[in-house]
């Protein structure tokens, strides 16, 4: 945490701490109606801003996020490829029906599998992860995470331990506290689409509210929303 915060305070810019599902949503966006395809362009823009000589944003994750991303990548990629094939089969049937109705053959156009979309989005998601500052797991993060589990504090709850998510959030809190203690004045945000465990960021009494308020931070539900915050639009 100290090393990451030293890098950030040397060239201050808004901080986005990315949860695993947010990074994987880049792959899910084309086939899940609940995820905007703008997540893809937002990821590309944030990567570019993060890499500037004078950064426009600092992207941050921790070792737990890296492990979860690796463990879930194949499943998420398979979902995209499966849904793409399903769409192609439906489109082929529709074109065949049109051919019958109009009595002539129509151009099908590009087949999605030939565009290697899953490969491109996997690379983009991997890039988003790799350019982020990586916080090491330390004992205090793990101990505090278990304390959250015992007290049923979000993202944990009754009947769901969510120990890894708790460890990720404790790493975020540690980064936030350390930055504020060093006089960091820019915005600090935790970015996750996991509303099932963290609650909705727009609800009046979000379970994270007090902890976020203590470090003057906010909870954001998507990369596109995060980009608007960084650019001063959200």
Tab-separated table of C-alpha atoms in Angstrom:
chain	number	residue	atom	x	y	z
A	1	UNK	CA	0.000	0.000	0.000
A	2	UNK	CA	2.789	2.439	0.896
A	3	UNK	CA	4.535	1.869	-2.446
A	4	UNK	CA	1.335	2.265	-4.465
A	5	UNK	CA	0.330	5.403	-2.563
A	6	UNK	CA	3.801	6.902	-3.042
A	7	UNK	CA	3.457	6.477	-6.811
A	8	UNK	CA	-0.006	8.077	-6.792
A	9	UNK	CA	0.844	11.040	-4.562
A	10	UNK	CA	3.895	11.828	-6.729
A	11	UNK	CA	1.542	12.573	-9.652
A	12	UNK	CA	-1.941	13.088	-8.152
A	13	UNK	CA	-5.018	12.138	-10.197
A	14	UNK	CA	-8.407	10.564	-9.410
A	15	UNK	CA	-8.133	6.992	-8.096
A	16	UNK	CA	-10.352	4.113	-9.251
A	17	UNK	CA	-10.015	0.856	-7.330
A	18	UNK	CA	-11.394	-1.846	-9.653
A	19	UNK	CA	-13.196	-4.951	-8.437
A	20	UNK	CA	-12.881	-8.231	-10.368
A	21	UNK	CA	-16.373	-8.227	-11.874
A	22	UNK	CA	-15.818	-4.730	-13.265
A	23	UNK	CA	-12.766	-5.877	-15.204
A	24	UNK	CA	-14.525	-9.023	-16.453
A	25	UNK	CA	-17.600	-7.012	-17.493
A	26	UNK	CA	-15.593	-5.850	-20.499
A	27	UNK	CA	-16.026	-9.434	-21.773
A	28	UNK	CA	-19.637	-9.775	-20.630
A	29	UNK	CA	-20.889	-6.503	-22.145
A	30	UNK	CA	-21.762	-7.767	-25.659
A	31	UNK	CA	-24.039	-10.576	-24.435
A	32	UNK	CA	-25.589	-9.291	-21.187
A	33	UNK	CA	-28.350	-6.718	-21.490
A	34	UNK	CA	-27.675	-5.518	-17.938
A	35	UNK	CA	-24.176	-4.338	-18.943
A	36	UNK	CA	-23.772	-1.409	-21.340
A	37	UNK	CA	-21.448	-1.922	-24.311
A	38	UNK	CA	-20.017	1.483	-23.374
A	39	UNK	CA	-18.037	-0.408	-20.725
A	40	UNK	CA	-15.709	-1.408	-23.557
A	41	UNK	CA	-14.975	2.124	-24.746
A	42	UNK	CA	-14.720	3.329	-21.125
A	43	UNK	CA	-12.068	0.682	-20.440
A	44	UNK	CA	-10.094	1.791	-23.485
A	45	UNK	CA	-10.257	5.456	-22.461
A	46	UNK	CA	-9.288	4.778	-18.832
A	47	UNK	CA	-6.306	2.675	-19.925
A	48	UNK	CA	-5.164	5.526	-22.145
A	49	UNK	CA	-5.617	8.131	-19.382
A	50	UNK	CA	-3.805	5.910	-16.879
A	51	UNK	CA	-0.780	5.674	-19.159
A	52	UNK	CA	-0.249	9.390	-19.786
A	53	UNK	CA	3.010	11.061	-18.630
A	54	UNK	CA	0.769	13.177	-16.403
A	55	UNK	CA	-1.896	10.617	-15.490
A	56	UNK	CA	-5.562	11.545	-15.866
A	57	UNK	CA	-6.481	8.658	-13.565
A	58	UNK	CA	-4.877	5.998	-11.393
A	59	UNK	CA	-6.277	2.485	-11.750
A	60	UNK	CA	-5.699	0.233	-8.737
A	61	UNK	CA	-6.428	-3.425	-7.909
A	62	UNK	CA	-4.947	-5.949	-5.495
A	63	UNK	CA	-3.539	-9.470	-5.662
A	64	UNK	CA	-6.931	-10.988	-4.839
A	65	UNK	CA	-8.458	-9.339	-7.914
A	66	UNK	CA	-5.686	-10.763	-10.078
A	67	UNK	CA	-6.338	-14.250	-8.721
A	68	UNK	CA	-10.109	-14.005	-9.175
A	69	UNK	CA	-9.740	-12.659	-12.718
A	70	UNK	CA	-7.529	-15.594	-13.709
A	71	UNK	CA	-9.855	-18.111	-12.072
A	72	UNK	CA	-12.995	-16.769	-13.809
A	73	UNK	CA	-11.638	-15.745	-17.225
A	74	UNK	CA	-12.317	-19.009	-19.067
A	75	UNK	CA	-15.907	-19.198	-17.794
A	76	UNK	CA	-16.679	-15.624	-18.810
A	77	UNK	CA	-15.003	-16.018	-22.201
A	78	UNK	CA	-16.921	-19.261	-22.841
A	79	UNK	CA	-20.188	-17.460	-22.055
A	80	UNK	CA	-19.435	-14.781	-24.658
A	81	UNK	CA	-18.504	-17.356	-27.303
A	82	UNK	CA	-21.588	-19.477	-26.558
A	83	UNK	CA	-23.951	-16.499	-26.775
A	84	UNK	CA	-22.263	-15.300	-29.984
A	85	UNK	CA	-22.848	-18.679	-31.632
A	86	UNK	CA	-26.473	-18.657	-30.468
A	87	UNK	CA	-26.980	-15.211	-32.036
A	88	UNK	CA	-25.346	-16.379	-35.268
A	89	UNK	CA	-27.699	-19.369	-35.482
A	90	UNK	CA	-30.717	-17.114	-34.958
A	91	UNK	CA	-29.494	-14.595	-37.527
A	92	UNK	CA	-28.941	-17.388	-40.058
A	93	UNK	CA	-32.526	-18.606	-39.542
A	94	UNK	CA	-33.878	-15.086	-39.965
A	95	UNK	CA	-31.921	-14.552	-43.192
A	96	UNK	CA	-33.133	-17.928	-44.505
A	97	UNK	CA	-36.708	-16.861	-43.739
A	98	UNK	CA	-36.195	-13.554	-45.552
A	99	UNK	CA	-34.771	-15.411	-48.563
A	100	UNK	CA	-37.903	-17.584	-48.706
A	101	UNK	CA	-40.284	-14.624	-48.353
A	102	UNK	CA	-38.570	-12.480	-51.006
A	103	UNK	CA	-37.480	-15.345	-53.251
A	104	UNK	CA	-33.841	-14.340	-53.469
A	105	UNK	CA	-30.609	-14.726	-51.494
A	106	UNK	CA	-29.446	-11.911	-49.201
A	107	UNK	CA	-25.964	-11.118	-47.984
A	108	UNK	CA	-25.365	-12.408	-44.452
A	109	UNK	CA	-22.480	-10.044	-43.677
A	110	UNK	CA	-19.678	-10.646	-41.176
A	111	UNK	CA	-20.022	-13.662	-38.921
A	112	UNK	CA	-19.192	-12.677	-35.348
A	113	UNK	CA	-16.922	-15.670	-34.695
A	114	UNK	CA	-14.718	-14.600	-37.625
A	115	UNK	CA	-14.150	-11.208	-35.962
A	116	UNK	CA	-12.401	-12.842	-32.947
A	117	UNK	CA	-14.363	-10.592	-30.573
A	118	UNK	CA	-13.709	-12.735	-27.498
A	119	UNK	CA	-9.957	-12.631	-28.112
A	120	UNK	CA	-9.937	-8.847	-28.519
A	121	UNK	CA	-12.038	-8.299	-25.384
A	122	UNK	CA	-9.950	-10.754	-23.372
A	123	UNK	CA	-6.862	-8.755	-24.307
A	124	UNK	CA	-8.591	-5.505	-23.359
A	125	UNK	CA	-9.702	-6.894	-19.996
A	126	UNK	CA	-6.192	-8.260	-19.377
A	127	UNK	CA	-4.726	-4.878	-20.271
A	128	UNK	CA	-7.070	-3.098	-17.853
A	129	UNK	CA	-5.845	-5.423	-15.108
A	130	UNK	CA	-2.161	-5.235	-15.995
A	131	UNK	CA	-1.880	-1.428	-16.154
A	132	UNK	CA	-3.480	-1.058	-12.709
A	133	UNK	CA	-1.337	-0.560	-9.633
A	134	UNK	CA	-1.358	-3.875	-7.735
A	135	UNK	CA	-1.662	-3.799	-3.941
A	136	UNK	CA	-0.112	-6.774	-2.161
A	137	UNK	CA	-2.190	-8.830	0.253
A	138	UNK	CA	-1.077	-8.199	3.843
A	139	UNK	CA	-2.201	-9.824	7.076
A	140	UNK	CA	-4.253	-6.809	8.161
A	141	UNK	CA	-6.402	-7.007	5.011
A	142	UNK	CA	-7.102	-10.692	5.612
A	143	UNK	CA	-7.789	-10.236	9.343
A	144	UNK	CA	-10.089	-7.270	8.745
A	145	UNK	CA	-11.842	-9.246	6.027
A	146	UNK	CA	-12.585	-12.077	8.462
A	147	UNK	CA	-13.875	-9.511	10.948
A	148	UNK	CA	-16.324	-8.316	8.273
A	149	UNK	CA	-17.451	-11.900	7.748
A	150	UNK	CA	-18.042	-12.407	11.482
A	151	UNK	CA	-20.037	-9.182	11.753
A	152	UNK	CA	-21.994	-9.779	8.497
A	153	UNK	CA	-20.658	-6.507	7.080
A	154	UNK	CA	-20.992	-5.933	3.329
A	155	UNK	CA	-19.911	-7.469	1.066
A	156	UNK	CA	-20.397	-10.352	3.539
A	157	UNK	CA	-23.792	-11.140	4.997
A	158	UNK	CA	-25.804	-13.813	6.711
A	159	UNK	CA	-25.371	-17.051	4.781
A	160	UNK	CA	-22.621	-15.649	2.528
A	161	UNK	CA	-19.027	-15.202	3.657
A	162	UNK	CA	-17.617	-13.500	0.529
A	163	UNK	CA	-14.183	-13.555	2.202
A	164	UNK	CA	-12.289	-12.646	-0.978
A	165	UNK	CA	-14.579	-9.693	-1.693
A	166	UNK	CA	-14.070	-8.537	1.886
A	167	UNK	CA	-10.297	-8.767	1.420
A	168	UNK	CA	-10.531	-6.669	-1.746
A	169	UNK	CA	-12.624	-4.010	-0.020
A	170	UNK	CA	-10.268	-3.890	2.970
A	171	UNK	CA	-7.353	-3.306	0.592
A	172	UNK	CA	-9.316	-0.428	-0.950
A	173	UNK	CA	-10.001	1.097	2.484
A	174	UNK	CA	-6.312	0.832	3.385
A	175	UNK	CA	-5.328	2.618	0.172
A	176	UNK	CA	-7.926	5.323	0.808
A	177	UNK	CA	-6.858	5.924	4.408
A	178	UNK	CA	-3.172	6.028	3.467
A	179	UNK	CA	-3.738	8.483	0.625
A	180	UNK	CA	-5.842	10.816	2.760
A	181	UNK	CA	-3.262	10.703	5.560
A	182	UNK	CA	-0.717	11.962	3.035
A	183	UNK	CA	-2.861	14.919	2.010
A	184	UNK	CA	-4.211	13.433	-1.213
A	185	UNK	CA	-7.130	15.638	-2.309
A	186	UNK	CA	-8.363	14.023	-5.547
A	187	UNK	CA	-11.363	11.690	-5.720
A	188	UNK	CA	-11.103	8.059	-4.577
A	189	UNK	CA	-13.677	5.544	-5.836
A	190	UNK	CA	-14.412	1.852	-5.434
A	191	UNK	CA	-15.763	0.481	-8.725
A	192	UNK	CA	-17.872	-2.675	-8.748
A	193	UNK	CA	-21.035	-3.856	-10.464
A	194	UNK	CA	-21.611	-6.420	-7.692
A	195	UNK	CA	-24.734	-4.834	-6.214
A	196	UNK	CA	-25.867	-8.181	-4.777
A	197	UNK	CA	-23.114	-8.037	-2.168
A	198	UNK	CA	-22.269	-4.326	-1.932
A	199	UNK	CA	-25.781	-2.939	-2.298
A	200	UNK	CA	-26.809	-0.377	-4.893
A	201	UNK	CA	-24.580	2.710	-4.950
A	202	UNK	CA	-27.600	4.990	-5.366
A	203	UNK	CA	-29.656	3.629	-2.457
A	204	UNK	CA	-30.129	6.080	0.461
A	205	UNK	CA	-28.502	3.907	3.134
A	206	UNK	CA	-25.855	1.891	1.345
A	207	UNK	CA	-24.098	-0.481	3.804
A	208	UNK	CA	-20.706	0.974	2.828
A	209	UNK	CA	-21.723	4.583	3.426
A	210	UNK	CA	-20.038	5.199	6.790
A	211	UNK	CA	-16.718	3.625	5.794
A	212	UNK	CA	-16.645	5.527	2.518
A	213	UNK	CA	-17.509	8.796	4.226
A	214	UNK	CA	-14.613	8.303	6.659
A	215	UNK	CA	-12.111	8.497	3.784
A	216	UNK	CA	-14.144	10.833	1.559
A	217	UNK	CA	-14.589	8.129	-1.082
A	218	UNK	CA	-17.462	6.901	-3.214
A	219	UNK	CA	-18.861	3.651	-4.589
A	220	UNK	CA	-19.425	3.550	-8.357
A	221	UNK	CA	-21.259	0.812	-10.266
A	222	UNK	CA	-19.586	0.725	-13.700
A	223	UNK	CA	-16.547	1.751	-15.735
A	224	UNK	CA	-18.592	4.186	-17.839
A	225	UNK	CA	-19.841	5.874	-14.668
A	226	UNK	CA	-16.286	5.922	-13.310
A	227	UNK	CA	-15.072	7.606	-16.504
A	228	UNK	CA	-17.722	10.333	-16.165
A	229	UNK	CA	-16.571	10.956	-12.584
A	230	UNK	CA	-12.918	11.195	-13.648
A	231	UNK	CA	-13.846	13.598	-16.433
A	232	UNK	CA	-15.941	15.696	-14.044
A	233	UNK	CA	-19.307	14.732	-15.562
A	234	UNK	CA	-20.635	12.436	-12.811
